[in-house]
Amino acid sequence: MKMGSKEDNIQSGSGMIVDFIKGRAFYLLGILLFLAAWQIACTLKGFGDFSEAFSPLSAALALLEMARNGDILHHAIPSLRRVLVSLSLAIVFALPTGVLVGYFRQLEQITYVPFQFMRMISPLAWMPIAIIIFGVGDVSVTFLLWLVAIWPLILNTVHGAGRVSPLWLNMAKTMGAKDMGILSKIIIPAAIPDMLTGLRLAVGVSWIILVPAEMLGVPDGLGYFILDTRDRFRYDQLMATIFIIGAIGYLLDSANRWLISKFAWKI
Amino acid sequence: MAEGTNDKAGSGRRKTLISLSGVTKKYQKNGKDLEAVSGCDLEIAENEFLVIVGPTGSGKSTLLKMIAGFEPPTSGEIRLEGELIKGPGADRGMIFQEYALLPWRTVLKNVELGLELKGVSGEKEKKALAMNYIDMVGLTYAAGKYPVELSGGMKRRASLAMILVTKPKILLMDGPFNALDSKTKLTLHNEIVRIWEHEHNTIIFVTSELDEAVKLSDRIAVMNKRGQISRIIDNPLPRPRFGKEALAPDFHHRFVALREEVMNEVKIGAGLEACTI
Ligand SMILES: Nc1ncnc2c1ncn2[C@@H]1O[C@H](COP(=O)(O)OP(=O)(O)OP(=O)(O)O)[C@@H](O)[C@H]1O
Ligand SMILES: [Mg+2]
């Protein structure tokens, strides 16, 4: 593989492109099949009278229009901001909590039932309560996203901090390490792969919950825009927005996978 | 019997550093009590090189873990400079039978760990100190490798460097050179004796190889299947015991005689049944 790409460097640019496509032929095929099936279903009016508007071609045109008139940025940026703010707040709360709960066995037992109970509740169920406390708007949305992001972060960190090898702990102790040293040099680095897994899950579920959460009375964001396009009967823009949601979600997940490959140690 | 030999070594100019009296450790095995270590009395002098030998399962590792402070004795007392040992500490560096390298750190970073825990913060200083010991154990070429990339022998040498760099006053070594090739072993024997003579630490060294025991020790404690110290044998061979000195006319003869004596004692101890009560 490495040898091959070296040779291509010497050969030509087009050789490199061919090589690039060769390695990913089936991924490209998957994308093409997906778009083709979608287009055919729409052309055959598989989704009723509005089928035309749902097709990838109409969506692509709408996408161009939305790129030009600024709708994409106008709604994608608030959505990303809400997710990133709530994720940051979730990380700040969940990682230390997870490390402590994972390290101190009593704490794990104390929190076990409440955590397992709480994590099974859809954050949308809290929505009316969030609105009573925080009012309609950004704060409520951020709170709901925070609430959904903390569980995968906490539970994975607990798992990582809890399965630290007793050999490592003994070794650190025989070097005179106290609780702080053990936490910072052994427990936390040992738990990093699990923290990153938790982060990946948290990002995924936050991005999913974002859309319904933004339907709760905020004036912008991709979730809001879905309802807005519906109300304006612009189903081509609705499809384009769905596409943007999927694309940003995919990029966020890719970023997470990159973090994992970069920072998660392996045995 | 043990006490008699103790007195002989203990009554010299060296003062007692660690003392064990009536140390017993019981474990549960299949619902029965198993005495892994049984009624051990032992005095270890400052700057002594004590080697513990014995058949497998005779409680050598258990004894070492109790001195390190990882496990309390079921009964009896272990004192360090007169103080009861309550837990592990930086004054007693233990090298474990199983290596314990951190998989997310390179060899160099693993060796630097002990320095970080001690509060050495200068990157250059840390690296220089760590590289000293990495060179010594012959891992210079592998300093940038991660533990997954190391062979068993290399892992052992890395864990050795990890503890040595912290310069503990007492070194507790549990089979540190097991499974190393003979050339590496020879180098490390030289080095450990050099460090011991230079830094005046006290070493308690567990091994199953009698050559190693005779070569390194001031005294050899033999444990038997019942977890008792059956005998403590003085090692009168003059030091240095490497290179030319080892060629002195009667050195080899005395070496072999001592090894046979120890071997006999180990055999007797291995013939006993393990003690369950
Ligand atoms: N944590 C434990 N729980 C139960 N039994 C144990 C435990 N640790 C050791 N033992 C038992 O105590 C006895 C002594 O074990 P120990 O590991 O001290 O032997 P050893 O002399 O170090 O043997 P080896 O030469 O094989 O390393 C063995 O019978 C062992 O099975
Ligand atoms: Mg052992």
Coordinates of C-alpha atoms in Angstrom, one line a residue, chain A residues 1-262:
Chain A
M1 CA 0.0 0.0 0.0
K2 CA 2.7 2.5 1.0
M3 CA 5.0 1.3 -1.7
G4 CA 2.2 1.7 -4.3
S5 CA 1.4 5.3 -3.4
K6 CA 5.1 6.2 -3.5
E7 CA 5.4 5.0 -7.0
D8 CA 2.3 6.9 -8.0
N9 CA 3.8 10.1 -6.7
I10 CA 6.6 9.6 -9.2
Q11 CA 4.1 8.7 -12.0
S12 CA 1.4 11.3 -12.2
G13 CA -1.5 13.0 -10.5
S14 CA -4.1 11.1 -12.4
G15 CA -2.6 7.9 -11.2
M16 CA -3.0 9.1 -7.6
I17 CA -6.7 9.8 -8.2
V18 CA -7.3 6.4 -9.7
D19 CA -5.5 4.9 -6.7
F20 CA -7.6 6.9 -4.3
I21 CA -10.9 5.8 -6.0
K22 CA -9.7 2.2 -6.2
G23 CA -9.3 2.0 -2.4
R24 CA -12.8 3.5 -1.8
A25 CA -14.7 2.0 -4.7
F26 CA -17.4 0.4 -2.5
Y27 CA -17.9 3.4 -0.4
L28 CA -18.6 5.5 -3.5
L29 CA -20.8 2.8 -4.8
G30 CA -22.8 2.9 -1.6
I31 CA -23.3 6.6 -1.9
L32 CA -24.4 6.4 -5.5
L33 CA -26.8 3.6 -4.9
F34 CA -28.3 5.5 -2.0
L35 CA -28.9 8.6 -4.1
A36 CA -30.1 6.7 -7.1
A37 CA -32.7 4.7 -5.0
W38 CA -33.8 8.0 -3.4
Q39 CA -34.1 9.7 -6.8
I40 CA -36.0 6.9 -8.4
A41 CA -38.4 6.5 -5.6
C42 CA -39.2 10.3 -5.9
T43 CA -39.5 10.2 -9.7
L44 CA -42.0 7.4 -9.4
K45 CA -44.0 9.5 -7.0
G46 CA -43.3 6.9 -4.2
F47 CA -44.0 9.5 -1.5
G48 CA -47.2 10.9 -2.8
D49 CA -48.0 14.2 -4.6
F50 CA -45.0 16.1 -3.2
S51 CA -42.5 13.4 -4.2
E52 CA -40.7 15.6 -6.7
A53 CA -39.8 18.1 -4.0
F54 CA -38.2 15.3 -1.9
S55 CA -35.8 14.2 -4.6
P56 CA -32.1 14.6 -4.3
L57 CA -32.0 16.8 -7.4
S58 CA -34.6 19.3 -5.9
A59 CA -32.8 19.1 -2.6
A60 CA -29.5 19.9 -4.3
L61 CA -30.9 22.9 -6.0
A62 CA -32.5 24.1 -2.7
L63 CA -29.2 23.5 -1.0
L64 CA -27.5 25.9 -3.5
E65 CA -30.2 28.5 -2.9
M66 CA -29.8 28.2 0.8
A67 CA -26.1 28.5 0.5
R68 CA -26.4 31.7 -1.5
N69 CA -29.0 33.4 0.7
G70 CA -27.2 32.5 3.9
D71 CA -29.9 30.2 5.4
I72 CA -27.5 27.3 5.9
L73 CA -25.0 29.3 8.1
H74 CA -27.9 31.2 9.7
H75 CA -29.3 28.0 11.1
A76 CA -26.3 25.6 11.3
I77 CA -24.2 27.9 13.4
P78 CA -26.7 28.3 16.3
S79 CA -27.3 24.5 16.2
L80 CA -23.6 23.8 16.4
R81 CA -23.2 26.4 19.1
R82 CA -25.9 24.9 21.3
V83 CA -24.4 21.4 20.9
L84 CA -20.9 22.6 21.6
V85 CA -21.8 24.7 24.6
S86 CA -23.9 21.9 26.2
L87 CA -21.2 19.3 25.4
S88 CA -18.6 21.4 27.0
L89 CA -20.7 21.8 30.1
A90 CA -21.4 18.1 30.1
I91 CA -17.7 17.3 29.8
V92 CA -16.8 19.6 32.7
F93 CA -19.4 17.9 34.9
A94 CA -19.3 14.3 33.7
L95 CA -15.6 13.5 33.5
P96 CA -14.6 14.4 37.0
T97 CA -17.8 12.8 38.3
G98 CA -17.0 9.6 36.3
V99 CA -13.4 9.5 37.5
L100 CA -14.4 9.9 41.2
V101 CA -17.3 7.4 40.9
G102 CA -15.0 4.9 39.1
Y103 CA -12.2 5.3 41.6
F104 CA -14.1 5.2 44.9
R105 CA -16.1 2.0 45.1
Q106 CA -18.6 3.3 47.7
L107 CA -19.4 6.2 45.4
E108 CA -20.1 3.8 42.6
Q109 CA -22.5 1.9 44.8
I110 CA -24.2 5.1 46.1
T111 CA -24.8 6.4 42.6
Y112 CA -25.5 3.2 40.8
V113 CA -29.3 3.1 41.0
P114 CA -29.9 6.8 40.6
F115 CA -27.7 6.9 37.5
Q116 CA -29.1 3.8 35.8
F117 CA -32.6 5.2 36.5
M118 CA -32.0 8.7 35.2
R119 CA -30.2 7.7 32.1
M120 CA -33.2 5.8 30.8
I121 CA -35.4 8.9 30.8
S122 CA -35.6 10.7 27.5
P123 CA -34.5 14.3 28.1
L124 CA -37.5 15.5 26.1
A125 CA -39.6 14.2 29.0
W126 CA -38.0 16.9 31.1
M127 CA -39.0 19.6 28.5
P128 CA -41.9 21.1 30.4
I129 CA -39.9 21.2 33.6
A130 CA -37.0 22.8 31.7
I131 CA -39.3 25.5 30.3
I132 CA -40.8 26.2 33.8
I133 CA -37.4 26.6 35.2
F134 CA -35.5 28.3 32.4
G135 CA -38.2 29.7 30.2
V136 CA -38.6 29.2 26.5
G137 CA -35.3 29.6 24.6
D138 CA -31.6 28.8 24.4
V139 CA -31.1 27.9 28.0
S140 CA -33.8 25.2 28.0
V141 CA -32.4 23.7 24.8
T142 CA -28.9 23.7 26.2
F143 CA -30.1 22.1 29.4
L144 CA -31.9 19.3 27.6
L145 CA -28.8 18.7 25.5
W146 CA -26.6 18.7 28.5
L147 CA -28.9 16.2 30.2
V148 CA -28.6 13.8 27.4
A149 CA -24.9 14.1 26.9
I150 CA -23.8 13.5 30.5
W151 CA -24.9 9.8 30.8
P152 CA -22.7 8.3 28.1
L153 CA -19.8 10.5 29.3
I154 CA -20.2 9.6 33.0
L155 CA -20.9 5.9 32.5
N156 CA -18.0 5.3 30.1
T157 CA -15.6 7.2 32.3
V158 CA -16.7 5.2 35.4
H159 CA -16.0 2.0 33.4
G160 CA -12.6 3.2 32.3
A161 CA -11.6 4.5 35.8
G162 CA -12.9 1.3 37.4
R163 CA -11.0 -1.2 35.3
V164 CA -7.5 0.2 36.0
S165 CA -5.1 -2.7 36.6
P166 CA -4.2 -3.2 40.3
L167 CA -0.6 -3.8 39.2
W168 CA -0.4 -0.2 37.9
L169 CA -1.9 1.1 41.2
N170 CA 0.6 -1.0 43.3
M171 CA 3.5 0.2 41.1
A172 CA 2.5 3.8 41.6
K173 CA 2.1 3.3 45.4
T174 CA 5.5 1.7 45.7
M175 CA 6.9 4.9 44.1
G176 CA 5.2 6.8 46.8
A177 CA 2.2 8.1 44.8
K178 CA -0.7 9.5 46.9
D179 CA -4.3 9.8 45.8
M180 CA -3.7 12.9 43.7
G181 CA -0.7 11.3 41.9
I182 CA -2.6 8.1 41.3
L183 CA -5.6 10.0 39.9
S184 CA -3.6 12.2 37.6
K185 CA -0.9 9.8 36.4
I186 CA -2.8 6.5 36.4
I187 CA -6.6 6.6 36.6
I188 CA -7.2 9.5 34.3
P189 CA -4.9 8.5 31.5
A190 CA -6.1 4.9 31.8
A191 CA -9.7 6.1 31.4
I192 CA -9.0 8.2 28.3
P193 CA -10.1 5.6 25.7
D194 CA -13.4 5.2 27.5
M195 CA -13.8 8.9 27.9
L196 CA -13.4 9.3 24.2
T197 CA -15.9 6.5 23.5
G198 CA -18.3 8.3 25.8
L199 CA -17.7 11.5 24.0
R200 CA -18.5 9.9 20.7
L201 CA -21.8 8.5 22.0
A202 CA -22.6 11.9 23.6
V203 CA -22.0 13.8 20.4
G204 CA -24.2 11.4 18.5
V205 CA -27.1 11.5 20.9
S206 CA -26.9 15.3 21.4
W207 CA -27.0 15.8 17.6
I208 CA -30.1 13.6 17.4
I209 CA -31.9 15.3 20.3
L210 CA -31.0 18.7 19.0
V211 CA -33.6 18.7 16.3
P212 CA -36.7 18.1 18.5
A213 CA -35.2 20.3 21.2
E214 CA -34.9 23.2 18.7
M215 CA -38.6 22.8 17.9
L216 CA -39.4 24.2 21.3
G217 CA -39.6 27.9 20.6
V218 CA -36.1 29.0 19.6
P219 CA -36.0 31.4 16.6
D220 CA -33.2 29.7 14.6
G221 CA -31.3 26.4 14.3
L222 CA -31.7 23.4 12.0
G223 CA -34.6 21.9 14.1
Y224 CA -36.4 25.2 13.9
F225 CA -35.8 25.5 10.2
I226 CA -37.4 22.0 9.6
L227 CA -40.7 23.3 10.9
D228 CA -40.2 26.6 9.1
T229 CA -39.8 25.0 5.7
R230 CA -42.8 22.8 6.4
D231 CA -44.9 25.8 7.2
R232 CA -43.8 27.5 3.9
F233 CA -44.4 24.3 2.0
R234 CA -40.8 24.3 0.8
Y235 CA -40.3 20.5 0.9
D236 CA -37.2 20.8 -1.2
Q237 CA -35.6 23.0 1.4
L238 CA -36.8 20.6 4.1
M239 CA -35.0 17.8 2.4
A240 CA -31.9 20.0 2.0
T241 CA -32.0 20.7 5.7
I242 CA -32.3 17.0 6.5
F243 CA -29.2 16.5 4.3
I244 CA -27.3 19.1 6.2
I245 CA -28.2 17.6 9.5
G246 CA -26.9 14.2 8.3
A247 CA -23.8 15.7 6.9
I248 CA -22.8 17.7 10.0
G249 CA -23.6 14.7 12.2
Y250 CA -21.3 12.6 10.0
L251 CA -18.5 15.1 10.2
L252 CA -18.9 15.4 14.0
D253 CA -18.7 11.7 14.3
S254 CA -15.6 11.5 12.0
A255 CA -13.9 14.1 14.2
N256 CA -14.6 11.9 17.2
R257 CA -13.2 8.8 15.4
W258 CA -10.1 10.8 14.6
L259 CA -9.7 11.8 18.3
I260 CA -10.1 8.2 19.3
S261 CA -7.5 6.9 16.8
K262 CA -5.1 9.7 17.9

